[in-house]
Amino acid sequence: MELVWLEDFIALAEQGSFVRAADARHITQPAFSRRIRSLEQWMGVSLFVRTPQGTTLTEAGRHILTDASEATSRLYRLRTEAQEVAGHMAKTLPFAATHSLSFTFFPRWIRQVDNGAPIEAIRLHSDSMAGCEKLLVHGDVPFLLCHRHPAVPSPLAPGLFISKQVGEDTLVALMSPSVSQEIPSHQLPYLAYTEASGLGRIVAHRLYGKAAVLALKPQFSSHLAAVLMSMALEGKGVAWLPKSLAEQEVGDGRLVRALDESWDVTLQIHLTRPVAPLSAAAEVFWNKL
């Protein structure tokens, strides 16, 4: 049994394709297929149904997926803890944070909460929401900092992850003053988030079923709120932007409301972690929040 087999199994379950999973794992497709077969031989059962359209998990595969993810995370945490105890690495506390929070919220927040925890260094991974969730699930980071909305469920398994609210924010529909005020609100060019964006999930939920009232025309999409803000500043359309990110631009008058306050979306900022035990430094940090 090899750890890489479990990582390959998780990647194939996520991708649903040997070609895409092999590419994600940075190995050739034949080598990837051999490792999956080795895992199935070790398990003594088939874990995937192979079809010309792709792969799906068998009942046995679905049964072990959650435990495989947790076991992989635990093994990497054990390695980190052993190296810390042996003094081979600094007590570094890694975080994953979505791009918009990395730019604005995280630097101020971490200064406020870093109050005596045994941490020698902090490492921040900034990515899309989907990328951050993968880092957390795979055990690459103990903590994920992101926006959340109570009505939009997280794709993370509730039995395996818990979170604490550590802040608040608001999504506001903003545009450049240069956009013609004569354009009806339902015809405004729309700067949208992609599916990889957590903010995109929240905005999509807010706009669901509102086409009769607000039929915005998508003109551009990105998973980065900062990119959408740049496009809005250039007068390319309206974007729902975090108030924390656009605060300076609104104060300077370079961005103005495109819609009234009834279209604002109140957000929570959460720190999420696995239910399973973390390193000693991470547990101390969590308990002091």
mmCIF file of C-alpha atoms in Angstrom:
data_model
loop_
_atom_site.group_PDB
_atom_site.id
_atom_site.type_symbol
_atom_site.label_atom_id
_atom_site.label_comp_id
_atom_site.label_asym_id
_atom_site.label_seq_id
_atom_site.Cartn_x
_atom_site.Cartn_y
_atom_site.Cartn_z
ATOM 1 C CA MET A 1 0.000 0.000 0.000
ATOM 2 C CA GLU A 2 1.367 3.426 -0.972
ATOM 3 C CA LEU A 3 0.115 6.879 -0.027
ATOM 4 C CA VAL A 4 0.229 8.024 -3.658
ATOM 5 C CA TRP A 5 -2.356 5.360 -4.509
ATOM 6 C CA LEU A 6 -4.854 6.993 -2.163
ATOM 7 C CA GLU A 7 -4.060 10.429 -3.617
ATOM 8 C CA ASP A 8 -4.581 9.023 -7.120
ATOM 9 C CA PHE A 9 -7.879 7.473 -6.037
ATOM 10 C CA ILE A 10 -9.112 10.829 -4.689
ATOM 11 C CA ALA A 11 -7.994 12.646 -7.847
ATOM 12 C CA LEU A 12 -9.805 10.184 -10.128
ATOM 13 C CA ALA A 13 -12.951 10.400 -7.999
ATOM 14 C CA GLU A 14 -12.843 14.190 -8.355
ATOM 15 C CA GLN A 15 -11.990 14.352 -12.063
ATOM 16 C CA GLY A 16 -14.064 11.433 -13.375
ATOM 17 C CA SER A 17 -11.484 10.874 -16.118
ATOM 18 C CA PHE A 18 -8.171 9.013 -16.217
ATOM 19 C CA VAL A 19 -6.720 11.602 -18.604
ATOM 20 C CA ARG A 20 -7.691 14.623 -16.480
ATOM 21 C CA ALA A 21 -6.707 12.934 -13.212
ATOM 22 C CA ALA A 22 -3.301 11.886 -14.592
ATOM 23 C CA ASP A 23 -2.724 15.442 -15.771
ATOM 24 C CA ALA A 24 -3.675 16.794 -12.338
ATOM 25 C CA ARG A 25 -1.231 14.341 -10.728
ATOM 26 C CA HIS A 26 1.522 15.264 -13.232
ATOM 27 C CA ILE A 27 2.160 11.706 -14.440
ATOM 28 C CA THR A 28 1.438 9.860 -17.662
ATOM 29 C CA GLN A 29 -1.957 8.258 -18.116
ATOM 30 C CA PRO A 30 -0.564 4.669 -18.406
ATOM 31 C CA ALA A 31 1.425 5.086 -15.173
ATOM 32 C CA PHE A 32 -1.611 6.556 -13.434
ATOM 33 C CA SER A 33 -3.793 3.647 -14.593
ATOM 34 C CA ARG A 34 -1.257 1.130 -13.261
ATOM 35 C CA ARG A 35 -1.321 2.770 -9.821
ATOM 36 C CA ILE A 36 -5.130 2.703 -9.734
ATOM 37 C CA ARG A 37 -5.074 -1.004 -10.653
ATOM 38 C CA SER A 38 -2.506 -1.613 -7.909
ATOM 39 C CA LEU A 39 -4.815 0.031 -5.365
ATOM 40 C CA GLU A 40 -7.783 -2.034 -6.532
ATOM 41 C CA GLN A 41 -5.682 -5.219 -6.310
ATOM 42 C CA TRP A 42 -4.624 -4.303 -2.773
ATOM 43 C CA MET A 43 -8.243 -3.590 -1.821
ATOM 44 C CA GLY A 44 -9.439 -6.757 -3.529
ATOM 45 C CA VAL A 45 -12.379 -4.939 -5.169
ATOM 46 C CA SER A 46 -13.087 -2.644 -8.114
ATOM 47 C CA LEU A 47 -13.325 0.982 -7.063
ATOM 48 C CA PHE A 48 -14.348 2.502 -10.401
ATOM 49 C CA VAL A 49 -16.747 1.759 -13.228
ATOM 50 C CA ARG A 50 -14.938 2.488 -16.476
ATOM 51 C CA THR A 51 -16.962 3.666 -19.494
ATOM 52 C CA PRO A 52 -16.110 5.505 -22.741
ATOM 53 C CA GLN A 53 -17.695 8.621 -21.185
ATOM 54 C CA GLY A 54 -15.477 8.517 -18.087
ATOM 55 C CA THR A 55 -15.309 6.842 -14.686
ATOM 56 C CA THR A 56 -17.649 6.702 -11.725
ATOM 57 C CA LEU A 57 -17.170 5.231 -8.277
ATOM 58 C CA THR A 58 -18.489 1.789 -7.468
ATOM 59 C CA GLU A 59 -20.410 1.323 -4.246
ATOM 60 C CA ALA A 60 -17.169 0.205 -2.590
ATOM 61 C CA GLY A 61 -15.383 3.282 -3.960
ATOM 62 C CA ARG A 62 -18.039 5.621 -2.632
ATOM 63 C CA HIS A 63 -17.853 3.918 0.745
ATOM 64 C CA ILE A 64 -14.121 4.507 1.204
ATOM 65 C CA LEU A 65 -13.799 7.962 -0.415
ATOM 66 C CA THR A 66 -14.378 10.019 2.731
ATOM 67 C CA ASP A 67 -12.127 7.825 4.877
ATOM 68 C CA ALA A 68 -9.421 7.843 2.204
ATOM 69 C CA SER A 69 -9.410 11.652 2.171
ATOM 70 C CA GLU A 70 -9.266 11.805 5.950
ATOM 71 C CA ALA A 71 -6.528 9.154 6.170
ATOM 72 C CA THR A 72 -4.385 11.029 3.649
ATOM 73 C CA SER A 73 -4.784 14.258 5.592
ATOM 74 C CA ARG A 74 -3.930 12.547 8.875
ATOM 75 C CA LEU A 75 -0.735 11.040 7.481
ATOM 76 C CA TYR A 76 0.535 14.386 6.240
ATOM 77 C CA ARG A 77 -0.326 15.999 9.577
ATOM 78 C CA LEU A 78 1.600 13.256 11.380
ATOM 79 C CA ARG A 79 4.653 13.956 9.225
ATOM 80 C CA THR A 80 4.446 17.685 9.946
ATOM 81 C CA GLU A 81 4.047 17.100 13.672
ATOM 82 C CA ALA A 82 6.996 14.685 13.763
ATOM 83 C CA GLN A 83 9.219 17.211 11.998
ATOM 84 C CA GLU A 84 8.126 19.973 14.374
ATOM 85 C CA VAL A 85 8.824 17.818 17.435
ATOM 86 C CA ALA A 86 12.249 16.879 16.072
ATOM 87 C CA GLY A 87 12.993 20.554 15.456
ATOM 88 C CA HIS A 88 13.450 20.019 11.720
ATOM 89 C CA MET A 89 10.984 22.697 10.739
ATOM 90 C CA ALA A 90 9.622 25.908 12.181
ATOM 91 C CA LYS A 91 6.194 25.930 13.717
ATOM 92 C CA THR A 92 4.634 27.269 10.560
ATOM 93 C CA LEU A 93 0.855 27.641 10.452
ATOM 94 C CA PRO A 94 -0.508 27.378 6.900
ATOM 95 C CA PHE A 95 -3.752 29.025 5.792
ATOM 96 C CA ALA A 96 -5.728 28.899 2.577
ATOM 97 C CA ALA A 97 -7.706 32.050 1.825
ATOM 98 C CA THR A 98 -9.719 33.186 -1.139
ATOM 99 C CA HIS A 99 -8.088 35.962 -3.164
ATOM 100 C CA SER A 100 -10.328 38.814 -2.023
ATOM 101 C CA LEU A 101 -9.800 38.014 1.670
ATOM 102 C CA SER A 102 -6.067 37.556 1.141
ATOM 103 C CA PHE A 103 -5.796 41.131 -0.093
ATOM 104 C CA THR A 104 -7.911 42.820 2.545
ATOM 105 C CA PHE A 105 -9.160 40.910 5.570
ATOM 106 C CA PHE A 106 -6.396 38.409 6.322
ATOM 107 C CA PRO A 107 -3.486 40.797 7.088
ATOM 108 C CA ARG A 108 -5.494 42.820 9.619
ATOM 109 C CA TRP A 109 -7.215 39.800 11.124
ATOM 110 C CA ILE A 110 -4.083 37.721 11.657
ATOM 111 C CA ARG A 111 -2.385 40.595 13.512
ATOM 112 C CA GLN A 112 -5.368 40.823 15.851
ATOM 113 C CA VAL A 113 -5.674 37.115 16.632
ATOM 114 C CA ASP A 114 -1.991 36.164 16.755
ATOM 115 C CA ASN A 115 -1.807 36.622 20.502
ATOM 116 C CA GLY A 116 0.829 34.368 21.915
ATOM 117 C CA ALA A 117 0.176 31.147 20.007
ATOM 118 C CA PRO A 118 3.408 29.121 19.536
ATOM 119 C CA ILE A 119 3.782 30.067 15.860
ATOM 120 C CA GLU A 120 7.115 31.031 14.373
ATOM 121 C CA ALA A 121 5.830 31.643 10.847
ATOM 122 C CA ILE A 122 2.611 31.883 8.842
ATOM 123 C CA ARG A 123 2.217 30.646 5.268
ATOM 124 C CA LEU A 124 -0.722 31.897 3.206
ATOM 125 C CA HIS A 125 -2.027 30.060 0.130
ATOM 126 C CA SER A 126 -4.268 32.325 -1.948
ATOM 127 C CA ASP A 127 -6.556 30.650 -4.482
ATOM 128 C CA SER A 128 -10.097 30.384 -5.778
ATOM 129 C CA MET A 129 -12.698 28.907 -3.425
ATOM 130 C CA ALA A 130 -12.530 25.576 -5.259
ATOM 131 C CA GLY A 131 -8.732 25.578 -5.018
ATOM 132 C CA CYS A 132 -8.797 26.431 -1.312
ATOM 133 C CA GLU A 133 -11.318 23.683 -0.599
ATOM 134 C CA LYS A 134 -9.035 21.150 -2.285
ATOM 135 C CA LEU A 135 -6.083 22.282 -0.170
ATOM 136 C CA LEU A 136 -8.148 21.798 2.987
ATOM 137 C CA VAL A 137 -9.620 18.423 1.962
ATOM 138 C CA HIS A 138 -6.212 17.066 0.946
ATOM 139 C CA GLY A 139 -4.653 18.125 4.251
ATOM 140 C CA ASP A 140 -2.263 20.671 2.716
ATOM 141 C CA VAL A 141 -3.556 23.349 5.111
ATOM 142 C CA PRO A 142 -5.341 23.103 8.475
ATOM 143 C CA PHE A 143 -7.426 26.258 7.962
ATOM 144 C CA LEU A 144 -9.546 27.807 5.222
ATOM 145 C CA LEU A 145 -10.621 31.459 5.396
ATOM 146 C CA CYS A 146 -13.547 32.311 3.132
ATOM 147 C CA HIS A 147 -16.834 34.156 2.683
ATOM 148 C CA ARG A 148 -19.994 32.231 3.499
ATOM 149 C CA HIS A 149 -23.732 32.779 3.363
ATOM 150 C CA PRO A 150 -26.148 30.846 5.614
ATOM 151 C CA ALA A 151 -28.442 29.989 2.692
ATOM 152 C CA VAL A 152 -25.672 28.609 0.469
ATOM 153 C CA PRO A 153 -24.467 25.193 1.688
ATOM 154 C CA SER A 154 -20.770 24.391 1.683
ATOM 155 C CA PRO A 155 -19.658 21.417 -0.454
ATOM 156 C CA LEU A 156 -17.416 20.317 2.433
ATOM 157 C CA ALA A 157 -18.767 17.360 4.385
ATOM 158 C CA PRO A 158 -20.350 18.764 7.598
ATOM 159 C CA GLY A 159 -19.305 15.701 9.588
ATOM 160 C CA LEU A 160 -15.644 16.200 8.712
ATOM 161 C CA PHE A 161 -15.260 19.985 8.914
ATOM 162 C CA ILE A 162 -16.312 22.706 11.340
ATOM 163 C CA SER A 163 -16.025 26.479 11.192
ATOM 164 C CA LYS A 164 -16.138 29.647 13.280
ATOM 165 C CA GLN A 165 -17.350 33.040 12.116
ATOM 166 C CA VAL A 166 -14.496 35.520 12.416
ATOM 167 C CA GLY A 167 -15.846 38.520 10.537
ATOM 168 C CA GLU A 168 -18.538 40.082 8.353
ATOM 169 C CA ASP A 169 -18.679 41.580 4.875
ATOM 170 C CA THR A 170 -21.231 42.691 2.269
ATOM 171 C CA LEU A 171 -21.517 42.161 -1.472
ATOM 172 C CA VAL A 172 -22.594 45.352 -3.235
ATOM 173 C CA ALA A 173 -23.524 45.779 -6.897
ATOM 174 C CA LEU A 174 -21.062 48.424 -8.109
ATOM 175 C CA MET A 175 -20.146 50.101 -11.386
ATOM 176 C CA SER A 176 -18.168 53.045 -12.704
ATOM 177 C CA PRO A 177 -19.932 56.426 -12.805
ATOM 178 C CA SER A 178 -19.006 56.473 -16.497
ATOM 179 C CA VAL A 179 -21.600 53.780 -17.233
ATOM 180 C CA SER A 180 -24.583 55.526 -18.751
ATOM 181 C CA GLN A 181 -27.254 56.284 -16.181
ATOM 182 C CA GLU A 182 -29.786 56.002 -18.968
ATOM 183 C CA ILE A 183 -29.333 52.223 -19.261
ATOM 184 C CA PRO A 184 -32.178 50.402 -17.429
ATOM 185 C CA SER A 185 -30.922 48.249 -14.554
ATOM 186 C CA HIS A 186 -32.113 45.046 -16.212
ATOM 187 C CA GLN A 187 -29.970 45.814 -19.292
ATOM 188 C CA LEU A 188 -26.710 46.601 -17.507
ATOM 189 C CA PRO A 189 -23.678 44.624 -18.742
ATOM 190 C CA TYR A 190 -22.869 42.065 -16.044
ATOM 191 C CA LEU A 191 -19.402 41.100 -14.773
ATOM 192 C CA ALA A 192 -19.893 37.606 -13.374
ATOM 193 C CA TYR A 193 -17.980 35.155 -11.198
ATOM 194 C CA THR A 194 -17.084 31.705 -12.538
ATOM 195 C CA GLU A 195 -18.199 28.442 -10.911
ATOM 196 C CA ALA A 196 -14.838 28.106 -9.134
ATOM 197 C CA SER A 197 -15.624 31.206 -7.073
ATOM 198 C CA GLY A 198 -17.287 30.985 -3.675
ATOM 199 C CA LEU A 199 -18.659 34.485 -4.170
ATOM 200 C CA GLY A 200 -20.043 33.270 -7.479
ATOM 201 C CA ARG A 201 -22.078 30.596 -5.700
ATOM 202 C CA ILE A 202 -23.484 33.227 -3.368
ATOM 203 C CA VAL A 203 -24.346 35.727 -6.120
ATOM 204 C CA ALA A 204 -25.931 32.964 -8.209
ATOM 205 C CA HIS A 205 -28.137 32.073 -5.232
ATOM 206 C CA ARG A 206 -29.132 35.728 -4.805
ATOM 207 C CA LEU A 207 -30.043 36.131 -8.481
ATOM 208 C CA TYR A 208 -31.786 32.760 -8.860
ATOM 209 C CA GLY A 209 -35.349 33.244 -10.008
ATOM 210 C CA LYS A 210 -34.898 37.021 -10.384
ATOM 211 C CA ALA A 211 -34.570 37.090 -14.184
ATOM 212 C CA ALA A 212 -37.951 38.739 -14.578
ATOM 213 C CA VAL A 213 -36.803 41.600 -12.332
ATOM 214 C CA LEU A 214 -33.103 41.813 -13.111
ATOM 215 C CA ALA A 215 -32.094 40.181 -16.389
ATOM 216 C CA LEU A 216 -28.446 41.233 -16.411
ATOM 217 C CA LYS A 217 -26.427 40.477 -19.537
ATOM 218 C CA PRO A 218 -23.202 38.566 -18.778
ATOM 219 C CA GLN A 219 -20.284 40.245 -20.569
ATOM 220 C CA PHE A 220 -17.237 38.900 -18.740
ATOM 221 C CA SER A 221 -16.450 36.324 -16.053
ATOM 222 C CA SER A 222 -13.589 35.559 -13.667
ATOM 223 C CA HIS A 223 -13.127 33.785 -10.332
ATOM 224 C CA LEU A 224 -11.199 36.823 -9.074
ATOM 225 C CA ALA A 225 -13.132 39.652 -7.425
ATOM 226 C CA ALA A 226 -10.117 41.924 -8.005
ATOM 227 C CA VAL A 227 -10.319 41.304 -11.754
ATOM 228 C CA LEU A 228 -14.047 42.039 -11.801
ATOM 229 C CA MET A 229 -13.381 45.228 -9.848
ATOM 230 C CA SER A 230 -10.783 46.310 -12.422
ATOM 231 C CA MET A 231 -13.291 45.701 -15.203
ATOM 232 C CA ALA A 232 -15.939 47.673 -13.312
ATOM 233 C CA LEU A 233 -13.498 50.562 -12.855
ATOM 234 C CA GLU A 234 -12.976 50.550 -16.617
ATOM 235 C CA GLY A 235 -16.705 51.007 -17.116
ATOM 236 C CA LYS A 236 -17.285 47.509 -18.489
ATOM 237 C CA GLY A 237 -20.320 46.713 -16.331
ATOM 238 C CA VAL A 238 -21.711 45.959 -12.899
ATOM 239 C CA ALA A 239 -20.161 43.498 -10.454
ATOM 240 C CA TRP A 240 -21.108 42.308 -6.973
ATOM 241 C CA LEU A 241 -17.967 43.163 -5.028
ATOM 242 C CA PRO A 242 -17.066 42.681 -1.347
ATOM 243 C CA LYS A 243 -17.281 45.977 0.491
ATOM 244 C CA SER A 244 -13.951 45.152 2.149
ATOM 245 C CA LEU A 245 -12.269 44.969 -1.263
ATOM 246 C CA ALA A 246 -13.881 48.011 -2.900
ATOM 247 C CA GLU A 247 -13.952 50.310 0.127
ATOM 248 C CA GLN A 248 -11.264 52.695 -1.188
ATOM 249 C CA GLU A 249 -12.726 52.851 -4.690
ATOM 250 C CA VAL A 250 -16.211 53.634 -3.351
ATOM 251 C CA GLY A 251 -14.803 56.284 -1.026
ATOM 252 C CA ASP A 252 -12.978 57.914 -3.925
ATOM 253 C CA GLY A 253 -16.136 57.901 -6.037
ATOM 254 C CA ARG A 254 -14.556 55.687 -8.696
ATOM 255 C CA LEU A 255 -17.244 53.070 -8.068
ATOM 256 C CA VAL A 256 -20.895 53.787 -7.318
ATOM 257 C CA ARG A 257 -23.977 51.740 -6.585
ATOM 258 C CA ALA A 258 -25.568 50.164 -9.621
ATOM 259 C CA LEU A 259 -28.571 48.894 -7.643
ATOM 260 C CA ASP A 260 -30.230 49.883 -4.385
ATOM 261 C CA GLU A 261 -29.456 48.316 -1.003
ATOM 262 C CA SER A 262 -32.147 45.651 -1.398
ATOM 263 C CA TRP A 263 -29.726 43.874 -3.745
ATOM 264 C CA ASP A 264 -26.877 43.848 -1.194
ATOM 265 C CA VAL A 265 -25.829 40.433 0.119
ATOM 266 C CA THR A 266 -24.722 40.168 3.753
ATOM 267 C CA LEU A 267 -21.781 37.794 4.141
ATOM 268 C CA GLN A 268 -20.065 35.982 6.974
ATOM 269 C CA ILE A 269 -16.322 35.356 7.046
ATOM 270 C CA HIS A 270 -15.544 31.885 8.385
ATOM 271 C CA LEU A 271 -12.426 29.986 9.376
ATOM 272 C CA THR A 272 -12.925 26.282 8.593
ATOM 273 C CA ARG A 273 -10.886 23.326 9.837
ATOM 274 C CA PRO A 274 -11.128 19.518 9.867
ATOM 275 C CA VAL A 275 -12.871 17.881 12.811
ATOM 276 C CA ALA A 276 -9.850 15.591 13.142
ATOM 277 C CA PRO A 277 -7.076 16.751 15.504
ATOM 278 C CA LEU A 278 -4.591 19.275 14.107
ATOM 279 C CA SER A 279 -1.009 20.011 15.093
ATOM 280 C CA ALA A 280 -0.447 21.373 18.593
ATOM 281 C CA ALA A 281 0.203 24.889 17.257
ATOM 282 C CA ALA A 282 -2.931 24.826 15.104
ATOM 283 C CA GLU A 283 -5.078 23.602 18.004
ATOM 284 C CA VAL A 284 -3.767 26.371 20.263
ATOM 285 C CA PHE A 285 -4.528 28.961 17.586
ATOM 286 C CA TRP A 286 -8.064 27.607 17.052
ATOM 287 C CA ASN A 287 -8.860 27.519 20.753
ATOM 288 C CA LYS A 288 -7.747 31.139 21.216
ATOM 289 C CA LEU A 289 -10.085 32.471 18.505
#
